């Protein structure tokens, strides 16, 4: 298939606001693809590519469009092969060769194709919202039930291979995507609520399950008999770093299990160590035994995804938690269930008084939505925080001379594309953070002027603030009041940052 067909569909999908029409446009395109084109096209339409990144700098990409072809001739497979060649080019002079390959391809593209490709490579077409529409399109094109497609995608952690299997082999192909021991699933993520009242109202069921929100490391533990593997939030095997967690899981009743929880280091008085201190346990090349006695880790389990051959993902939260309660003993997360905002407020106070971050409010009837930042889990903290993306930084003065200090903070706008600026801050930064951010930001520099270094929108930072104000200063129309840096979220990618739509919702706009 020609790239032009994909570009045209992408344009028409973004131009219509009618969901069914989007589904229909995508389904028709999917049905015309050859098997080897399916994964490539599904990724392009979601704004990503098989190769991830192709190693061509932002500035080169921005200026890459040149004279265009009159008629379309680029094939999908050719474009993918070019990306692959670019990625595989290495050694001296590779930067030039890469950009030559890019220019050769672009010179054969029409203007619309050039724009599409450049925006694709700059990450500007990335659209989380499209995934849901794509799921429906896949169901429609293949005749499979949407729910089954959603489950498979959730468990595969990626829509593209599921799309290919489904369109090539039909619904029966989905059986291969089921929960299996030692194949970790994407963790379920949480949305944000302003306060307990809003959380209860948003969950909308009367009763909600409330749990302490602990500030440690998310882990998913798979156990079969005595075999235990601990996976990190990004699904890396971190078993060797936390032997005490392995021992604790071995001691639980039951045989085969998949647990979801948070591990953290507690001080002798029972209060949590700061997040950065807990995370030292996951550093490289550590003496695990020494670290274990200095910073022992305690696990707290809050979910159970699998028990003795049975998959629990589709069970309601209340049932999963009840089953978990029977086996987790003292390692069960502190929790309560209530429909009363006042009681929920007291529970939040309890958590904060014990040094924790806040609480999680969970819908008791919700299934486990792996990988999804849904509205079934809502975090409530006292100080409001958002995970923002650094767009630029200004050089510091006085004591901070020589360091990049004042950060320009943005959020992805998933509706319009691009980023919305929400303010600047140099507050809350320790010397260690200043040194770190200067080094990291310079690595992703795009350009600079006398005061400011502009960077690729990649680094995620957690910002605490008091209020979202309506402000004429930025095109977004909103700005954060008293923004201060809480910490860097190196565990998050830009795609996992908060969005402008969340900020608008918090602002009541
Ligand atoms: P955030 O990373 O700020 O989006 O918040 C979600 C994270 O909170 C999860 O990934 C967990 O690591 C952590 N967390 C702490 N306590 C809980 C809990 N009771 N339920 C779910 N997640 C929790």
XYZ file of C-alpha atoms and ligand atoms in Angstrom:
532
model
C 0.000 0.000 0.000
C 1.086 3.555 -0.628
C 1.945 5.787 2.304
C -0.425 8.316 0.730
C -3.426 6.157 1.684
C -2.360 6.165 5.333
C -1.718 9.907 5.308
C -5.136 10.495 3.781
C -6.877 8.286 6.360
C -4.979 9.963 9.177
C -6.094 13.372 7.897
C -9.720 12.335 7.595
C -9.711 10.708 11.039
C -8.352 13.873 12.639
C -10.825 16.052 10.773
C -13.983 14.308 11.852
C -15.174 14.476 15.420
C -17.595 11.594 14.903
C -16.264 8.508 16.581
C -18.088 6.016 14.397
C -16.756 7.640 11.289
C -13.211 7.435 12.665
C -13.734 3.738 13.409
C -15.096 3.148 9.963
C -12.243 4.957 8.192
C -9.641 2.988 10.141
C -11.402 -0.352 9.679
C -11.553 0.135 5.927
C -7.864 0.933 5.786
C -6.945 -2.081 7.940
C -8.791 -4.436 5.610
C -6.740 -3.301 2.641
C -3.351 -3.925 4.228
C -1.011 -6.755 3.391
C -0.015 -8.787 6.497
C 3.498 -7.340 6.642
C 2.104 -3.805 6.531
C -0.317 -4.159 9.438
C 2.033 -3.532 12.363
C 3.729 -0.644 10.611
C 0.500 1.131 9.749
C -1.132 0.594 13.128
C 1.902 2.238 14.713
C 2.011 5.121 12.222
C -1.629 5.890 12.891
C -0.968 6.043 16.616
C 1.996 8.337 15.918
C 4.815 5.901 16.601
C 7.216 3.729 14.631
C 8.559 0.212 15.019
C 12.097 1.514 15.500
C 11.146 3.744 18.437
C 13.615 6.529 17.759
C 15.743 6.881 14.660
C 18.567 8.980 16.099
C 18.041 12.105 14.039
C 18.026 15.291 16.105
C 15.007 17.479 16.551
C 16.508 20.475 14.768
C 17.403 18.414 11.668
C 13.894 17.025 11.537
C 12.277 20.403 11.964
C 14.157 21.714 8.935
C 13.965 18.550 6.869
C 11.100 19.376 4.510
C 12.254 20.403 1.065
C 10.930 20.269 -2.474
C 8.182 17.704 -2.740
C 7.057 15.124 -5.313
C 3.940 15.823 -7.357
C 2.499 12.334 -7.182
C 2.705 9.788 -4.392
C 4.967 6.792 -4.923
C 6.314 5.844 -1.474
C 5.276 2.408 -0.298
C 4.650 1.710 3.402
C 7.253 -1.028 3.469
C 9.852 1.263 1.880
C 9.326 3.907 4.526
C 9.745 1.319 7.265
C 12.911 -0.026 5.585
C 14.345 3.479 5.375
C 13.715 4.017 9.095
C 15.431 0.696 9.724
C 18.469 1.630 7.614
C 18.712 4.936 9.446
C 18.689 3.162 12.800
C 21.289 0.663 11.650
C 23.687 3.313 10.362
C 26.494 3.719 12.847
C 30.138 4.686 13.098
C 31.909 7.776 11.888
C 29.955 9.976 9.513
C 26.746 8.201 10.441
C 24.987 11.409 11.369
C 25.421 12.658 7.796
C 24.427 9.334 6.267
C 21.313 9.212 8.389
C 20.207 12.610 7.356
C 20.957 11.748 3.706
C 18.722 8.695 3.913
C 16.006 10.840 5.430
C 16.314 13.503 2.736
C 16.286 10.950 -0.077
C 13.055 9.538 1.231
C 11.488 12.950 1.771
C 12.401 14.105 -1.726
C 10.172 11.317 -3.064
C 7.281 12.287 -0.808
C 4.453 14.658 -1.611
C 4.006 17.696 0.580
C 1.293 16.025 2.651
C 3.484 12.937 3.081
C 6.489 15.042 4.067
C 4.479 16.771 6.732
C 3.152 13.483 8.023
C 6.582 11.848 8.172
C 8.272 14.763 9.882
C 5.511 15.077 12.463
C 5.608 11.309 12.961
C 9.351 11.362 13.626
C 9.086 14.365 15.916
C 6.509 12.511 17.997
C 3.838 15.083 17.250
C 1.303 12.588 15.944
C 1.379 10.504 19.098
C -2.175 10.219 20.277
C -3.184 8.076 23.216
C -6.844 8.793 22.522
C -6.642 7.105 19.151
C -5.832 3.743 20.669
C -9.422 3.225 21.833
C -10.732 4.085 18.380
C -8.191 1.754 16.801
C -9.374 -1.068 19.077
C -12.896 -0.648 17.811
C -11.691 -0.465 14.234
C -9.777 -3.697 14.702
C -12.831 -5.380 16.146
C -14.927 -4.134 13.285
C -12.428 -5.193 10.617
C -11.911 -8.657 12.100
C -15.398 -9.360 13.417
C -14.023 -10.032 16.928
C -15.669 -8.685 20.093
C -14.210 -5.328 21.209
C -13.807 -6.580 24.778
C -11.671 -9.505 23.682
C -9.509 -7.284 21.510
C -9.054 -4.847 24.396
C -8.006 -7.647 26.751
C -5.481 -9.026 24.303
C -3.949 -5.601 23.670
C -3.760 -4.945 27.376
C -1.954 -8.204 28.008
C 0.320 -7.949 24.996
C 1.171 -4.402 26.116
C 1.139 -3.372 22.446
C -1.638 -3.099 19.903
C 0.433 -3.718 16.763
C 1.205 -7.476 17.071
C -2.359 -8.152 18.201
C -3.651 -6.341 15.118
C -1.583 -8.503 12.846
C -2.501 -11.779 14.549
C -6.161 -10.869 14.526
C -6.399 -9.726 10.920
C -4.349 -12.657 9.688
C -5.837 -15.477 11.751
C -9.121 -14.184 13.119
C -10.457 -14.139 16.671
C -8.950 -17.527 17.575
C -5.500 -15.894 17.513
C -6.385 -13.954 20.657
C -6.028 -17.020 22.877
C -2.241 -16.589 22.895
C -2.662 -13.333 24.795
C -3.757 -14.576 28.178
C -2.302 -13.993 31.626
C 0.661 -16.263 32.151
C 3.070 -16.652 35.004
C 6.439 -14.982 34.371
C 5.029 -12.859 31.574
C 4.379 -9.559 33.374
C 1.418 -7.406 32.429
C 1.466 -3.624 32.240
C 0.539 -2.208 35.662
C -2.805 -0.485 36.052
C -2.371 3.275 36.418
C -4.225 5.927 38.346
C -5.906 9.201 37.494
C -5.940 12.225 39.789
C -8.670 13.691 41.961
C -8.471 17.027 43.715
C -9.825 15.865 47.032
C -11.647 12.946 48.617
C -15.088 14.361 47.845
C -14.286 14.598 44.171
C -12.758 11.117 44.174
C -15.895 9.563 45.673
C -18.126 11.511 43.304
C -16.042 10.553 40.265
C -16.054 6.868 41.157
C -19.772 7.370 41.475
C -20.824 4.155 43.165
C -21.439 5.169 46.712
C -18.857 2.929 48.318
C -15.249 3.142 47.260
C -12.194 1.206 48.356
C -9.599 3.487 49.904
C -5.978 2.548 50.426
C -2.886 4.371 51.645
C -0.834 5.625 48.729
C 2.729 4.717 49.578
C 5.635 6.419 47.916
C 7.951 3.606 46.993
C 8.554 1.356 43.998
C 5.768 -0.407 42.150
C 6.383 -4.131 41.826
C 4.585 -7.047 40.245
C 5.587 -10.387 41.660
C 5.050 -13.723 39.945
C 5.377 -16.884 41.984
C 5.084 -20.531 41.104
C 5.887 -22.623 44.158
C 9.306 -21.405 45.287
C 10.132 -19.682 42.011
C 9.663 -15.962 42.444
C 10.357 -13.132 40.009
C 9.955 -9.473 40.955
C 9.227 -7.078 38.082
C 9.581 -3.301 38.240
C 7.002 -0.831 37.014
C 8.638 -0.907 33.589
C 8.522 -4.732 33.708
C 12.255 -5.280 34.240
C 13.325 -8.240 36.351
C 14.588 -6.723 39.625
C 14.467 -9.929 41.685
C 18.139 -9.840 42.642
C 17.845 -6.366 44.179
C 15.213 -7.302 46.765
C 15.819 -10.749 48.283
C 13.661 -9.955 51.323
C 10.653 -9.396 49.050
C 11.298 -12.772 47.428
C 11.407 -14.406 50.863
C 8.228 -12.651 51.970
C 6.373 -13.851 48.876
C 7.628 -17.429 49.297
C 6.197 -17.393 52.817
C 2.667 -16.577 51.625
C 0.092 -19.348 51.363
C -1.067 -20.488 47.930
C 1.090 -21.841 45.144
C 0.888 -19.810 41.970
C 0.274 -16.090 42.281
C 0.705 -12.727 40.625
C 0.736 -9.865 43.118
C 0.703 -6.126 42.523
C 2.037 -3.790 45.161
C 4.455 -1.174 46.353
C 7.733 -1.832 48.184
C 9.431 0.775 50.290
C 11.941 1.185 53.013
C 10.572 2.071 56.450
C 12.504 3.848 59.171
C 12.786 2.149 62.569
C 9.881 4.340 63.773
C 7.687 2.931 61.007
C 7.613 6.093 58.894
C 8.602 5.780 55.248
C 11.998 6.769 53.969
C 11.857 9.444 51.257
C 11.263 8.073 47.769
C 14.855 8.763 46.633
C 16.189 6.748 49.564
C 13.983 3.715 48.832
C 15.059 3.875 45.194
C 18.725 3.436 46.171
C 17.954 -0.254 46.486
C 17.516 -0.418 42.722
C 20.818 1.226 41.798
C 23.437 -0.591 39.799
C 26.246 -2.740 41.147
C 25.225 -2.604 44.761
C 26.212 -4.825 47.608
C 22.719 -6.221 48.079
C 23.427 -7.763 51.470
C 24.787 -4.570 52.940
C 21.962 -2.520 51.437
C 19.475 -5.010 52.762
C 20.561 -4.456 56.341
C 20.832 -0.670 55.917
C 17.588 -0.149 54.029
C 15.336 -3.167 54.443
C 12.349 -3.181 52.106
C 8.784 -3.907 53.140
C 6.228 -4.937 50.551
C 2.578 -3.856 50.673
C 0.215 -5.715 48.354
C -2.861 -4.069 46.926
C -3.922 -6.366 44.118
C -3.988 -9.987 43.067
C -4.075 -10.763 39.338
C -3.746 -14.529 39.320
C -4.174 -17.331 41.812
C -3.520 -21.057 41.358
C -4.304 -21.246 37.639
C -7.151 -18.740 37.717
C -6.918 -15.327 36.085
C -8.543 -12.651 38.269
C -8.179 -9.637 35.948
C -11.825 -9.531 35.031
C -13.051 -9.953 38.599
C -14.217 -6.780 40.333
C -11.697 -5.017 42.580
C -13.701 -5.949 45.692
C -13.400 -9.656 44.935
C -9.729 -9.497 44.006
C -9.013 -7.586 47.203
C -11.037 -9.990 49.350
C -9.061 -12.925 47.964
C -5.810 -11.026 48.451
C -6.774 -10.312 52.083
C -6.936 -14.036 52.742
C -3.329 -14.570 51.746
C -1.400 -11.321 52.231
C -1.509 -11.178 56.045
C 0.367 -8.211 57.505
C 1.605 -7.191 54.058
C -1.840 -6.064 52.970
C -2.004 -2.339 52.177
C -3.778 -0.314 54.903
C -7.305 0.118 53.577
C -10.944 0.895 54.276
C -14.214 1.047 52.381
C -16.593 3.978 52.635
C -19.095 6.165 50.837
C -18.750 8.959 53.339
C -16.531 11.899 52.346
C -15.842 12.810 55.951
C -14.612 9.331 56.788
C -12.572 9.314 53.615
C -11.026 12.629 54.715
C -10.076 11.094 58.062
C -8.468 8.169 56.300
C -6.457 10.583 54.149
C -5.312 12.409 57.317
C -4.243 9.097 58.848
C -2.161 8.281 55.810
C -0.573 11.746 55.707
C 0.086 11.683 59.472
C 1.966 8.452 59.052
C 4.182 10.131 56.501
C 2.591 8.749 53.328
C 1.713 10.577 50.161
C -2.041 10.381 50.246
C -4.617 7.763 49.374
C -5.882 5.840 46.391
C -9.607 5.631 45.849
C -10.631 2.620 43.784
C -13.894 1.634 42.146
C -14.958 -1.587 43.822
C -16.586 -2.961 40.681
C -13.671 -2.255 38.315
C -11.670 -4.917 36.571
C -7.861 -4.676 36.423
C -7.159 -2.421 33.437
C -3.527 -3.190 32.687
C -1.552 -0.309 31.267
C -4.505 2.048 31.293
C -4.665 5.337 33.134
C -8.363 5.024 33.755
C -10.747 6.661 36.144
C -11.190 3.527 38.264
C -8.182 4.329 40.436
C -7.826 7.915 41.592
C -4.987 9.288 43.649
C -5.697 11.967 46.205
C -2.813 13.884 47.706
C -2.772 16.997 49.841
C -0.368 19.096 47.886
C -1.447 18.927 44.342
C 1.133 17.681 41.928
C 1.344 17.155 38.204
C 3.884 15.309 36.122
C 5.042 17.882 33.581
C 7.554 17.965 30.763
C 10.506 20.309 30.576
C 10.503 22.284 27.344
C 13.457 24.584 28.083
C 15.607 25.892 30.912
C 17.241 29.234 31.662
C 20.769 29.682 32.950
C 20.914 30.560 36.644
C 22.366 33.684 38.247
C 24.541 34.297 41.290
C 24.964 31.084 43.245
C 23.408 29.187 40.395
C 25.684 30.620 37.718
C 26.727 27.895 35.273
C 23.704 25.752 36.053
C 20.470 25.407 34.135
C 17.928 26.547 36.673
C 14.571 28.109 35.721
C 12.554 25.349 34.060
C 9.873 25.932 31.420
C 7.058 23.521 32.175
C 4.671 22.077 29.635
C 2.073 19.369 29.129
C 1.100 17.488 25.981
C -2.152 18.655 24.451
C -3.624 15.384 23.225
C -6.404 17.096 21.303
C -4.491 19.769 19.409
C -1.076 18.081 19.437
C 2.081 19.828 20.647
C 2.634 21.171 24.151
C 0.956 23.750 26.334
C 3.219 25.847 28.536
C 2.046 26.217 32.137
C 4.769 28.246 33.767
C 8.352 28.322 34.958
C 10.010 27.431 38.204
C 13.423 27.257 39.833
C 12.043 26.493 43.284
C 12.540 23.240 45.154
C 15.786 22.324 43.381
C 18.628 20.985 45.493
C 22.244 21.453 44.330
C 22.300 17.793 43.406
C 19.231 18.236 41.217
C 20.658 21.377 39.597
C 23.816 19.541 38.630
C 21.874 16.556 37.365
C 19.381 18.537 35.325
C 22.089 20.691 33.756
C 23.872 17.593 32.547
C 20.705 15.834 31.332
C 19.143 18.864 29.654
C 22.286 19.633 27.690
C 22.182 16.096 26.290
C 18.794 16.794 24.708
C 19.404 20.387 23.655
C 17.727 21.462 20.416
C 18.816 25.089 20.309
C 19.638 28.020 22.560
C 19.695 31.765 22.876
C 21.563 33.920 25.352
C 19.378 32.974 28.354
C 17.691 29.757 27.467
C 18.435 26.234 26.309
C 15.529 24.604 24.441
C 15.308 20.846 24.775
C 13.506 17.860 23.331
C 10.270 17.372 25.293
C 11.335 14.233 27.131
C 12.187 14.822 30.740
C 9.310 14.382 33.196
C 9.309 16.303 36.445
C 6.826 16.175 39.299
C 5.709 19.678 40.189
C 3.826 20.654 43.328
C 1.649 23.756 43.128
C -1.107 25.524 45.030
C -3.525 26.559 42.348
C -4.183 26.580 38.636
C -4.819 30.134 37.533
C -6.377 31.547 34.424
C -3.523 33.514 32.901
C -3.130 35.549 29.746
C 0.629 35.006 29.853
C 0.670 31.723 27.980
C -1.323 30.655 24.907
C -2.699 27.763 26.998
C -4.572 30.346 29.087
C -3.612 28.554 32.305
C -0.668 28.816 34.668
C 0.419 27.103 37.879
C 0.695 29.243 41.004
C 3.631 28.607 43.339
C 4.996 25.800 41.219
C 7.938 23.986 42.780
C 9.922 20.939 41.771
C 9.219 17.875 43.847
C 11.362 15.401 42.010
C 12.347 14.097 38.637
C 10.249 11.204 37.351
C 12.889 9.301 35.436
C 10.610 6.268 35.672
C 8.111 7.986 33.387
C 8.290 8.727 29.681
C 6.824 11.885 28.182
C 3.827 9.842 27.046
C 3.054 9.051 30.689
C 3.065 12.675 31.831
C -0.173 14.440 32.701
C -1.998 16.046 29.806
C -3.358 19.523 29.188
C -6.816 17.978 29.297
C -6.180 16.834 32.900
C -4.980 20.319 33.806
C -8.116 21.833 32.293
C -10.239 19.415 34.263
C -8.423 20.248 37.509
C -8.832 23.940 36.728
C -12.542 23.394 36.218
C -12.179 24.911 32.756
P 1.553 7.957 40.052
O 2.846 7.252 39.767
O 1.721 9.250 40.793
O 0.663 8.052 38.822
O 0.712 7.039 41.089
C 0.492 5.687 40.843
C 1.496 4.866 41.609
O 1.240 4.914 43.000
C 1.414 3.393 41.296
O 2.105 3.085 40.124
C 2.056 2.778 42.520
O 3.460 2.700 42.330
C 1.814 3.781 43.629
N 0.914 3.315 44.693
C 1.137 3.500 46.005
N 0.144 2.999 46.750
C -0.763 2.465 45.896
C -2.009 1.800 46.044
N -2.553 1.610 47.239
N -2.647 1.386 44.926
C -2.103 1.589 43.700
N -0.932 2.214 43.489
C -0.262 2.656 44.569
